[in-house]
Short mmCIF file of C-alpha atoms in Angstrom, two decimals:
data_model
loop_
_atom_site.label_atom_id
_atom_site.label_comp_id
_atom_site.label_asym_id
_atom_site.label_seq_id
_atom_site.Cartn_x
_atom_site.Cartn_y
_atom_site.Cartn_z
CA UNK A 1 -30.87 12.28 0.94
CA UNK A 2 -27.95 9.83 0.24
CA UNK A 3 -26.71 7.66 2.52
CA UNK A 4 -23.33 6.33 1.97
CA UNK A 5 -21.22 3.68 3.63
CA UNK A 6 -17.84 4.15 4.71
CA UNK A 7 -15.10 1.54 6.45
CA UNK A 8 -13.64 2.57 8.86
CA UNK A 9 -12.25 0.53 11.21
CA UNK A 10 -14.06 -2.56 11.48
CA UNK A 11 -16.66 -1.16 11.16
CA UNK A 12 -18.40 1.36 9.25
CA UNK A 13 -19.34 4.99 9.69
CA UNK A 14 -22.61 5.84 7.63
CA UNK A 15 -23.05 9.67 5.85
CA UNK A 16 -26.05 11.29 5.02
CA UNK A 17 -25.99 13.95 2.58
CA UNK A 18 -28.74 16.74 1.65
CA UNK A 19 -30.04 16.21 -2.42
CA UNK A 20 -29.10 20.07 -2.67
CA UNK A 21 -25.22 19.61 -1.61
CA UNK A 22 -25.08 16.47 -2.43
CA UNK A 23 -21.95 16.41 -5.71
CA UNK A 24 -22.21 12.67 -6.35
CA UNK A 25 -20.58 9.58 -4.96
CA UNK A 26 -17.33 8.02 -6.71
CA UNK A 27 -16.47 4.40 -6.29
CA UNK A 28 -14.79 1.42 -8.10
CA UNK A 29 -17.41 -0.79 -9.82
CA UNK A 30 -19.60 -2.85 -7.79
CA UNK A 31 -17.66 -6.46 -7.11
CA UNK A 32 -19.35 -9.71 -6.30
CA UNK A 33 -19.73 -11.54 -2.51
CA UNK A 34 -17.46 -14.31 -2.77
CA UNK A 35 -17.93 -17.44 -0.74
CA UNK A 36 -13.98 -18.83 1.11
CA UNK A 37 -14.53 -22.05 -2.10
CA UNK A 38 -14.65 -19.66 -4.46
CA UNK A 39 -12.14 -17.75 -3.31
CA UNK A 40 -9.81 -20.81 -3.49
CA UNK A 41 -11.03 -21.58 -6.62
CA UNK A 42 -10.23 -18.05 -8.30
CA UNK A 43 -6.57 -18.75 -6.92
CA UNK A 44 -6.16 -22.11 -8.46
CA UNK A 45 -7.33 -21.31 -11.54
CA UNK A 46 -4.76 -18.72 -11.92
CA UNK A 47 -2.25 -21.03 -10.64
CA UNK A 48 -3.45 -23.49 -12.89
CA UNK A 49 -2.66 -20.79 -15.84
CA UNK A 50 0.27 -18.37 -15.21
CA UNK A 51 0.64 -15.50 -17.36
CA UNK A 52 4.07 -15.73 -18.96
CA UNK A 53 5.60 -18.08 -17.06
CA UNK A 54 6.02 -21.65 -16.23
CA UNK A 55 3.38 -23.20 -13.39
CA UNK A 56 5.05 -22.87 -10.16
CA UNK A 57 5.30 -26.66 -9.53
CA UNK A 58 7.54 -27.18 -12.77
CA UNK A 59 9.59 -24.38 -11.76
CA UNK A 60 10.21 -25.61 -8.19
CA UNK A 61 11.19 -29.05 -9.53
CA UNK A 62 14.92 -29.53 -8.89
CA UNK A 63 15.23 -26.33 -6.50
CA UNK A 64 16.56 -26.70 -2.99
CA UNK A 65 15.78 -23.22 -1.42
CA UNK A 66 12.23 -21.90 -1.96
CA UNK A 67 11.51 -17.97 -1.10
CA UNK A 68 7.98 -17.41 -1.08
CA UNK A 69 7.75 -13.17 0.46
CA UNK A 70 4.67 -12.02 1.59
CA UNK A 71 3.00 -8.66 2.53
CA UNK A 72 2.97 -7.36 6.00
CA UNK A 73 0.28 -5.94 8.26
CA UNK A 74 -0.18 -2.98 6.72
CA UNK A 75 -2.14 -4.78 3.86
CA UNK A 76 -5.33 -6.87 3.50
CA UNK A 77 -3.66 -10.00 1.77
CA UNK A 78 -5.63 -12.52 3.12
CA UNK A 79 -2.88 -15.10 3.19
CA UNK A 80 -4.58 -17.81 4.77
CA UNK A 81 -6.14 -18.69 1.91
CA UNK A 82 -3.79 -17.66 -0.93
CA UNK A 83 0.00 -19.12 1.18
CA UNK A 84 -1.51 -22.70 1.78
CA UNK A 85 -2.56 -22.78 -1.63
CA UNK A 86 0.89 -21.78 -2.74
CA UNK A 87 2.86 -23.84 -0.69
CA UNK A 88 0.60 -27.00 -1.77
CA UNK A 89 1.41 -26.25 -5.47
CA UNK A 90 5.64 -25.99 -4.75
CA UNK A 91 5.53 -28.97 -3.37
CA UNK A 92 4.01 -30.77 -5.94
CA UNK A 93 6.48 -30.29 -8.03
CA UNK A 94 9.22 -30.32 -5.35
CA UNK A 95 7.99 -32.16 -1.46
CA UNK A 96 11.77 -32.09 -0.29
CA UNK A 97 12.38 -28.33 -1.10
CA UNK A 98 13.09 -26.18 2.24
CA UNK A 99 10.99 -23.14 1.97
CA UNK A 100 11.27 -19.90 4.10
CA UNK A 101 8.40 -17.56 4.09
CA UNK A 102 10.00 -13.91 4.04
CA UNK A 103 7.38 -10.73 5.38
CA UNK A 104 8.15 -7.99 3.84
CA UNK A 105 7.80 -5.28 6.16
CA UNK A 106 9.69 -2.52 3.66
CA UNK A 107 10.58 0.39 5.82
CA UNK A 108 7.54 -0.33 8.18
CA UNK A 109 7.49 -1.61 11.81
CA UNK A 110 8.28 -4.84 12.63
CA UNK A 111 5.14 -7.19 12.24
CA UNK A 112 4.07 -8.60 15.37
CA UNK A 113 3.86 -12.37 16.88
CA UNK A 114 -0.47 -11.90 16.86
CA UNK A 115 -0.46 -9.82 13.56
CA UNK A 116 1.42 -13.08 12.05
CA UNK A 117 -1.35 -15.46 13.25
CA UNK A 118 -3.84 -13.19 11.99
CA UNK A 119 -2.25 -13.13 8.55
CA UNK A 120 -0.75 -16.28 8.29
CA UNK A 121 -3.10 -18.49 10.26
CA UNK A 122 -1.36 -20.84 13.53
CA UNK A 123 -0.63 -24.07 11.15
CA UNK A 124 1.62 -22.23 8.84
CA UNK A 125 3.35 -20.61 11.82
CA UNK A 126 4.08 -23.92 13.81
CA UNK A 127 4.36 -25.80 10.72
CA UNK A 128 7.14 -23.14 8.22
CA UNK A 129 9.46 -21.13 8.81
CA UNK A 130 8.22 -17.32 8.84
CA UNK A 131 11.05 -14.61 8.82
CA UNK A 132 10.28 -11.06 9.60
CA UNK A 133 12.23 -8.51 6.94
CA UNK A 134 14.24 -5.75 9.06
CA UNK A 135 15.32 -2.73 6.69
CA UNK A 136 17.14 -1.43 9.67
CA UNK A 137 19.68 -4.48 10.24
CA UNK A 138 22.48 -3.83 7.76
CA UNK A 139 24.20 -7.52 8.84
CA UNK A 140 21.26 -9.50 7.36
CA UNK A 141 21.49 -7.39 3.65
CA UNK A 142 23.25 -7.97 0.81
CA UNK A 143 24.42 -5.85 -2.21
CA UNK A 144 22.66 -6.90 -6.14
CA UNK A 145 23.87 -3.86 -8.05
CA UNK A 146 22.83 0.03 -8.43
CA UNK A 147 19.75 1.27 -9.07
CA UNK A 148 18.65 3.04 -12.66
CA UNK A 149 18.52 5.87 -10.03
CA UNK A 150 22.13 5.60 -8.65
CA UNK A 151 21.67 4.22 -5.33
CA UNK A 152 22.77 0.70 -3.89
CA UNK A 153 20.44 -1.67 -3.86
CA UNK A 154 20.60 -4.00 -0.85
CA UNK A 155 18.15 -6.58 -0.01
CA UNK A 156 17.34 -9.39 3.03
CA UNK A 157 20.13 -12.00 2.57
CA UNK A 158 17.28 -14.23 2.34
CA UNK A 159 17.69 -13.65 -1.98
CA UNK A 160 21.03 -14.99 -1.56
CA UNK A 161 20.59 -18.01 -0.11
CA UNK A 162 17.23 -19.10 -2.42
CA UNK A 163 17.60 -20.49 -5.57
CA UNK A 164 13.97 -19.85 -6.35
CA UNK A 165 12.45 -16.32 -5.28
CA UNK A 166 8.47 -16.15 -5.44
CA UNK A 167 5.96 -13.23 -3.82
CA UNK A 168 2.13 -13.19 -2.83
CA UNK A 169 0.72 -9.89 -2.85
CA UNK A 170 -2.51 -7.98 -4.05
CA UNK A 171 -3.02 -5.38 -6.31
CA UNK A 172 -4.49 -1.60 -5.65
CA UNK A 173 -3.56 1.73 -6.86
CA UNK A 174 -1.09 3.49 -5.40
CA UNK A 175 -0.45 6.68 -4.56
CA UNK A 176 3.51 6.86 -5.83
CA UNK A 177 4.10 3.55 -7.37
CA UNK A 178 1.40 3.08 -9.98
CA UNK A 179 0.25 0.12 -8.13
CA UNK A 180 0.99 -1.85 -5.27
CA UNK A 181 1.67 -5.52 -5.89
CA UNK A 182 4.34 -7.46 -8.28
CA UNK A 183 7.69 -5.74 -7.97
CA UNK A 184 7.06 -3.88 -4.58
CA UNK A 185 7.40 -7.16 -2.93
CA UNK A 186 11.21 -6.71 -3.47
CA UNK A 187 11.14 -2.62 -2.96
CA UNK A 188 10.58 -1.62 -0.81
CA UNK A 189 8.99 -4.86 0.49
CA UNK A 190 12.91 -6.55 1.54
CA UNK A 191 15.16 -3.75 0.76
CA UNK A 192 17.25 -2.44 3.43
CA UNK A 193 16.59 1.33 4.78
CA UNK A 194 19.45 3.22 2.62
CA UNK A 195 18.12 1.35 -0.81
CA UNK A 196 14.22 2.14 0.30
CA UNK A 197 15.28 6.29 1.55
CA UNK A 198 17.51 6.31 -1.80
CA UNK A 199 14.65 5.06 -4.13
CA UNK A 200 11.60 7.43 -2.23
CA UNK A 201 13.82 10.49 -2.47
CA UNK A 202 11.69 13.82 -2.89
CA UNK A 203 12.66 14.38 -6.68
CA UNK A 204 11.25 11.24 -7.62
CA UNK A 205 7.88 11.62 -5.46
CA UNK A 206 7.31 14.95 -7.15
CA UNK A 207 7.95 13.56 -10.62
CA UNK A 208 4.62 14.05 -12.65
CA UNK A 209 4.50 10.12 -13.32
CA UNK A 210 4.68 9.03 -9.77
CA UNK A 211 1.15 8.75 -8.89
CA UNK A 212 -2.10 6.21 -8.36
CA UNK A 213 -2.08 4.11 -11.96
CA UNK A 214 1.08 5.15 -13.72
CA UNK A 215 3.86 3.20 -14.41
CA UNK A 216 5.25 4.07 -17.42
CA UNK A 217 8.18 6.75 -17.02
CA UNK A 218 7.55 6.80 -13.38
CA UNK A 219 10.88 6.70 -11.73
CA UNK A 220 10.28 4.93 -8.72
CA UNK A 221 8.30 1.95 -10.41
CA UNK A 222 11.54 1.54 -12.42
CA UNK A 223 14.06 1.06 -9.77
CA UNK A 224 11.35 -1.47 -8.70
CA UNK A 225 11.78 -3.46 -11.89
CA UNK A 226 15.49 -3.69 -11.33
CA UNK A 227 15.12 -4.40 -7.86
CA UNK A 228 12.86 -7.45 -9.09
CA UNK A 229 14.62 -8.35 -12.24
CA UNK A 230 18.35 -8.42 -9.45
CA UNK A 231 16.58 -10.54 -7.15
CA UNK A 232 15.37 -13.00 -9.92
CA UNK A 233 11.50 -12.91 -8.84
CA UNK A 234 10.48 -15.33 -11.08
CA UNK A 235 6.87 -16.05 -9.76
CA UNK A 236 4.33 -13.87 -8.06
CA UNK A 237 0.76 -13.93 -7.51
CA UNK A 238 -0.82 -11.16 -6.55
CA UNK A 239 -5.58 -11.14 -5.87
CA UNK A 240 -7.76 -8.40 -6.75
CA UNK A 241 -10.11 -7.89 -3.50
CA UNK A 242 -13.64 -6.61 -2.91
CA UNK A 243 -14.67 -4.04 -0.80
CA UNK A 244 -15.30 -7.10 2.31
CA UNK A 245 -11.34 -7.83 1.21
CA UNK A 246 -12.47 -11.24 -0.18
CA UNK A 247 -10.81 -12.16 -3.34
CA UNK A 248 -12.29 -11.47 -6.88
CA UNK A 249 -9.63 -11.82 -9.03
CA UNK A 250 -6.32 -13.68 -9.30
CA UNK A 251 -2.75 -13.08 -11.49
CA UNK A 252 0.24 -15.49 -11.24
CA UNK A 253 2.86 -15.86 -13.45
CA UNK A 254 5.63 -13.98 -14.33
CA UNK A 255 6.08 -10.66 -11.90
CA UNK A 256 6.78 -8.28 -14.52
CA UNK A 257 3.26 -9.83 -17.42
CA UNK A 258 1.28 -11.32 -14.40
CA UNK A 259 1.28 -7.94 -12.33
CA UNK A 260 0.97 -5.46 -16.10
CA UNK A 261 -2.68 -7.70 -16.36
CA UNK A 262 -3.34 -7.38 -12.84
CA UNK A 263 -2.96 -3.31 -13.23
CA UNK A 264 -5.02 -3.07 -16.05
CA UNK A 265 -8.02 -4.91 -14.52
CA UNK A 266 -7.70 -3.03 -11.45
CA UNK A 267 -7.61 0.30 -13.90
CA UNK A 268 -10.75 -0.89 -15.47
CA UNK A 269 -12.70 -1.33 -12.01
CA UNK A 270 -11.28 2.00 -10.28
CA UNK A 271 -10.99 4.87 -12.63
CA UNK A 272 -13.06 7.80 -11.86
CA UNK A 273 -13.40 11.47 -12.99
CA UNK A 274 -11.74 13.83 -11.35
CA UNK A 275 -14.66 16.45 -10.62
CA UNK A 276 -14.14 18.57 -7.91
CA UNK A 277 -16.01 19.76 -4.94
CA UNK A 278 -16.11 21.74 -1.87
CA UNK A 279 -15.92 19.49 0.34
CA UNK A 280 -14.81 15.66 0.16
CA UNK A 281 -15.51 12.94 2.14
CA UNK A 282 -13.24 9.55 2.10
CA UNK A 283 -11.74 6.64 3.70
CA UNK A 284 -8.99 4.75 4.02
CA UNK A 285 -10.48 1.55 3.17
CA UNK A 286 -11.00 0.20 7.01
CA UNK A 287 -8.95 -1.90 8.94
CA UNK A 288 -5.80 -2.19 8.27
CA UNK A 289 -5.56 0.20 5.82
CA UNK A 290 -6.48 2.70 8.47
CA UNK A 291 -4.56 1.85 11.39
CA UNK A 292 -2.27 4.96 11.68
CA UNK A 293 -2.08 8.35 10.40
CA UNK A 294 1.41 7.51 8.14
CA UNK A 295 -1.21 5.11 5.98
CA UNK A 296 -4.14 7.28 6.38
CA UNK A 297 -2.30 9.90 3.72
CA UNK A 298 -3.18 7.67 1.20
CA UNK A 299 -6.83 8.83 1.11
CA UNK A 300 -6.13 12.52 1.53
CA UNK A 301 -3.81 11.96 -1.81
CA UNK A 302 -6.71 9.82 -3.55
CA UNK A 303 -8.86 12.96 -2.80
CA UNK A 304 -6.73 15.58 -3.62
CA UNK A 305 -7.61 15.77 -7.40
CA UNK A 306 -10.97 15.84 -6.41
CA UNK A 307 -11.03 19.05 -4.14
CA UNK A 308 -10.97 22.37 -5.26
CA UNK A 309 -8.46 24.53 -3.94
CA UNK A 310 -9.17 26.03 -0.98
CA UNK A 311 -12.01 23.18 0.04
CA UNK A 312 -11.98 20.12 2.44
CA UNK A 313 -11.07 16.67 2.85
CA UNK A 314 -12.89 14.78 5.23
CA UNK A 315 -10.84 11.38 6.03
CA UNK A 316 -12.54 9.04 7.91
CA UNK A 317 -9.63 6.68 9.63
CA UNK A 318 -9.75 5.05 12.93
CA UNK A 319 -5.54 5.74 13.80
CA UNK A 320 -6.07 3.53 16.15
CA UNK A 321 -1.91 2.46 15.97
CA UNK A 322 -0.81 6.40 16.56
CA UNK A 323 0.84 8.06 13.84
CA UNK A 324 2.81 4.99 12.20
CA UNK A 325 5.90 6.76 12.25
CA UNK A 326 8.62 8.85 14.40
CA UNK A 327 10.13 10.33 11.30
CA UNK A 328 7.11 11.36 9.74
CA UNK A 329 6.08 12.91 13.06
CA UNK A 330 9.42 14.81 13.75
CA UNK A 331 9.21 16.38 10.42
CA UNK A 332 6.08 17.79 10.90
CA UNK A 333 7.06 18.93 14.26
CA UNK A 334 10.15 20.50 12.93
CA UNK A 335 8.82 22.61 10.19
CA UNK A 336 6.34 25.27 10.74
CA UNK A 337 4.44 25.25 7.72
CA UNK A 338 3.39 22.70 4.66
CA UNK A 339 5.13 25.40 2.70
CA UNK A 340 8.08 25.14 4.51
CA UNK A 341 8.48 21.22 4.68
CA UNK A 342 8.04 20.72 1.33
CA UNK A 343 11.21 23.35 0.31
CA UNK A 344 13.23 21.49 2.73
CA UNK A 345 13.00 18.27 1.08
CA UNK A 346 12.94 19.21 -2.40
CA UNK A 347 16.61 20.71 -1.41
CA UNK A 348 17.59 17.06 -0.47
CA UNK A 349 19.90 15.23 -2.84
CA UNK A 350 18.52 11.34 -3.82
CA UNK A 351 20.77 10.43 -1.28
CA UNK A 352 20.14 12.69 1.61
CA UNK A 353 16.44 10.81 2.38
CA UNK A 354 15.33 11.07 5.72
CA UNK A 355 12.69 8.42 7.64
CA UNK A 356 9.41 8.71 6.05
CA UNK A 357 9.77 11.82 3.97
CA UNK A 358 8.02 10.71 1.51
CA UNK A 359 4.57 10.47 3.10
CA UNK A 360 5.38 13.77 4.62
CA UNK A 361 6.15 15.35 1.13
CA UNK A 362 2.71 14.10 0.07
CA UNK A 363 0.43 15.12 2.72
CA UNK A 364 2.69 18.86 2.86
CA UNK A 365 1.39 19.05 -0.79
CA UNK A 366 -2.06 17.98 -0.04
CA UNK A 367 -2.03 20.66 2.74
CA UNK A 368 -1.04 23.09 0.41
CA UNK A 369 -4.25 23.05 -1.49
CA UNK A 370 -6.79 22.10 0.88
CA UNK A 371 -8.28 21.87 4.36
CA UNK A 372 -8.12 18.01 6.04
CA UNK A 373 -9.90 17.12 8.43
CA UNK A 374 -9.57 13.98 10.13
CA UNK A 375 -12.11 11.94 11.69
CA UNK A 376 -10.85 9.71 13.95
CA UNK A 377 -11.80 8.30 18.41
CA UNK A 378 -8.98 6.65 18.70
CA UNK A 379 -5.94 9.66 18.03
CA UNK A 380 -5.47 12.63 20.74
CA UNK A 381 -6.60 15.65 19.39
CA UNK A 382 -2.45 17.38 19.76
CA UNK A 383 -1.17 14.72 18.44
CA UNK A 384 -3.73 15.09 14.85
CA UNK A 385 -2.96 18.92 15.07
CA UNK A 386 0.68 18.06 14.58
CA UNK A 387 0.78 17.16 11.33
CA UNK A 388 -1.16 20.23 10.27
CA UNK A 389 -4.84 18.60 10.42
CA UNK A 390 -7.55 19.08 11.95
CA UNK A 391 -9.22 16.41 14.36
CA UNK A 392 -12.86 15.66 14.78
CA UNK A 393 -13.99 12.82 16.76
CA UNK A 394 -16.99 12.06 14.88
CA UNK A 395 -18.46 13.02 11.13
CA UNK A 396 -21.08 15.17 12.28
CA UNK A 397 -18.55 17.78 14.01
CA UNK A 398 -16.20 17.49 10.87
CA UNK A 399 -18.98 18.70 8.34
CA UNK A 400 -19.52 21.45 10.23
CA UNK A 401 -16.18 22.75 10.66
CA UNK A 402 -16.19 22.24 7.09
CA UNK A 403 -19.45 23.98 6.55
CA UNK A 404 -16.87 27.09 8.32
CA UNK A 405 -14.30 27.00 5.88
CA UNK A 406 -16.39 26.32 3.17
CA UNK A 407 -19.81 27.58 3.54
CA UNK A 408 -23.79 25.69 4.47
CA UNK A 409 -24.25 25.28 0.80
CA UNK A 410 -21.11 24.21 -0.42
CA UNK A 411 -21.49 20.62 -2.27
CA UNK A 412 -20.06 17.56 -0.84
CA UNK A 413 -18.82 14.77 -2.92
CA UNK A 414 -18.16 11.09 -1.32
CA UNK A 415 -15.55 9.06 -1.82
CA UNK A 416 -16.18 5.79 0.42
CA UNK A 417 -12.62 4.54 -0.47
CA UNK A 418 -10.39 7.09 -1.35
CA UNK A 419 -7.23 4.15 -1.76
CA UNK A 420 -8.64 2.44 -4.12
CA UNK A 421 -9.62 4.81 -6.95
CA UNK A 422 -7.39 6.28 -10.08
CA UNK A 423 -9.00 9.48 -10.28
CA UNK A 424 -7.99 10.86 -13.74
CA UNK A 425 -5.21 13.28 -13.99
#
């Protein structure tokens, strides 16, 4: 009988699965342990050797205003090894430069003053100055051009006033974009609301290239290239992490070569078959991955190729910060149906984007061909049945409501992180 791991949380929730149900267990590639000095040391060597670019201490020579953006709390980065590292190399080339450290929240809640210290670490806080991106406040944006797609594209003021623009970020697939990382720091990452809605419209997230590992012809990951290219991103470096989010691999260089490398690694640790089950069992990757039920989608979409229609998705996400979102939650509350919602927006003009559609649009279409359960202690069970799932405090009580829908022998297949796999089209 198998017994698989999955995060959850900060913790783990373990699943044991009979031989004769058991459909196999699909994972990226087993990854290393790595100690906090070799962490640093996989950083510096790939800021000692930047893909396409320039090291970042010859390009900060002669610059006055340093932008160095950095990912939010929704994400793993573990900044306080990879921003001390980056601000040490800028100011070798450069001590006198002024540097602001942007987070790029993209369309997300505000980061908070103790999510900062956990990311950032208190020396960087009382020692730099941290800005917190706000998509909402229209005063602090300013206009670099129109989109391939048509729309504006406004970003945080802060591009204006540097004179060199840099991002930190890590790389995953992702579940519209190809992959997170490189560009994304820009957009979403520090675009205002109406250039975020305009680029996440519901033609583009039902275009057959916007999904986890594709970036070629995928509409959305081109306005993302203009975005970057506008903003004159001329550094990034983005890590590769393990399953304990410890670092295993590092790209820095140029956004558009560095972040292409960084892609094709991650490809050729995370593609899986797409065989198809019953019944399938994932996660969210843990904390923070996990925290609400707006990031939790991410799963159910890395599982959807894997389900056959008419089966189950069992996602395994603690929730513990509510659903994540007020728009995403009024449009499930306004539509009766997955059917429904996803008619609605795919009526909406690129410019008619409302809060959030897009991760409604995605779990409406994951709806539409299977069951999802989700397994969660921390989420009210009304507040779960809202957005057309199904709640079950615990794994046990979720296999058997699947066992309901689906039948005792049906097979189960396990996918411990659903996020991080490209399962093929």
């Amino acid at each position: 009988m198998p017994d698989i791991s999955i995060p959850y949380g900060t913790g783990h929730v373990n699943c044991s699965i009979p031989d004769n149900r058991f459909a196999g267990v699909l994972q990226a590639k087993p990854q290393p342990s790595m100690t906090l000095p070799l962490q640093r040391q996989v950083v510096r060597e790939a800021l000692s050797h930047p893909i396409g670019s320039p090291c970042l201490s010859d390009l900060s020579r002669g610059k006055q205003h340093i932008l160095v953006i950095t990912s939010d709390h929704t994400r793993p980065m573990p900044s306080q090894i990879t921003m001390p590292l980056l601000l040490e190399e800028i100011r070798r080339g450069n001590p006198q430069a002024e540097i602001h450290i942007l987070v790029a929240t993209g369309f997300h809640r505000l980061t908070t003053d103790k999510e900062l210290q956990d990311r950032l670490g208190a020396d960087i806080l009382s020692h730099e100055t941290v800005l917190v991106h706000n998509a909402r406040d229209a005063q602090s944006m300013r206009c670099f051009g129109t989109l391939p797609s048509g729309g504006a594209l406004w970003l945080n003021e802060q591009v204006e006033w540097a004179d060199l623009v840099l991002s930190e970020g890590f790389i995953e697939p992702h579940f519209f974009a190809g992959y997170s990382g490189g560009r994304k720091s820009i957009l979403p990452g520090i675009a205002s609301q109406e250039t975020v809605f305009y680029n996440h419209n519901a033609e583009f997230i039902h275009h057959p290239l916007a999904h986890s590992g594709s970036l070629k012809g995928n509409p959305l990951h081109e306005d993302m290239l203009y975005a970057a290219r506008q903003a004159h991103l001329q550094f990034i470096l983005n890590v590769c992490l393990n399953e304990k989010k410890q670092i295993i691999r590092a790209f820095a260089g140029h956004f558009e070569q560095a972040h292409e490398a960084g892609g094709a690694y991650v490809q050729s640790q995370t593609q899986v078959p797409a065989c198809q089950a019953d019944i399938v069992i994932t996660g969210n990757g843990g904390a923070p991955l996990d925290l609400n039920i707006y990031q939790s989608v991410k799963c159910m979409s890395g599982a959807e190729p894997c389900v056959r229609p008419g089966g189950v998705i069992i996602a395994l996400c603690s929730c513990y910060d509510g659903h994540g979102s007020q728009g995403f939650y009024e449009l499930f509350r306004q539509y009766q149906s997955p059917s429904a919602l996803t008619q609605a927006l795919l009526q909406k003009g690129r410019g008619q984007t409302q809060a959030d559609q897009w991760q409604a649009q995605i779990l409406a279409r994951v709806l539409q061909k299977a069951h999802v359960i989700l397994v969660t202690d921390q989420c009210e069970p009304e507040l779960v049945e809202t957005f057309g799932l199904r709640h079950a405090a615990c794994l046990s009580k979720a296999l058997e409501m699947a066992d309901a829908l689906t039948g005792p022998q049906s097979r189960i297949l396990c996918m411990p992180n659903g996020v991080e796999l490209i399962a093929q089209q």
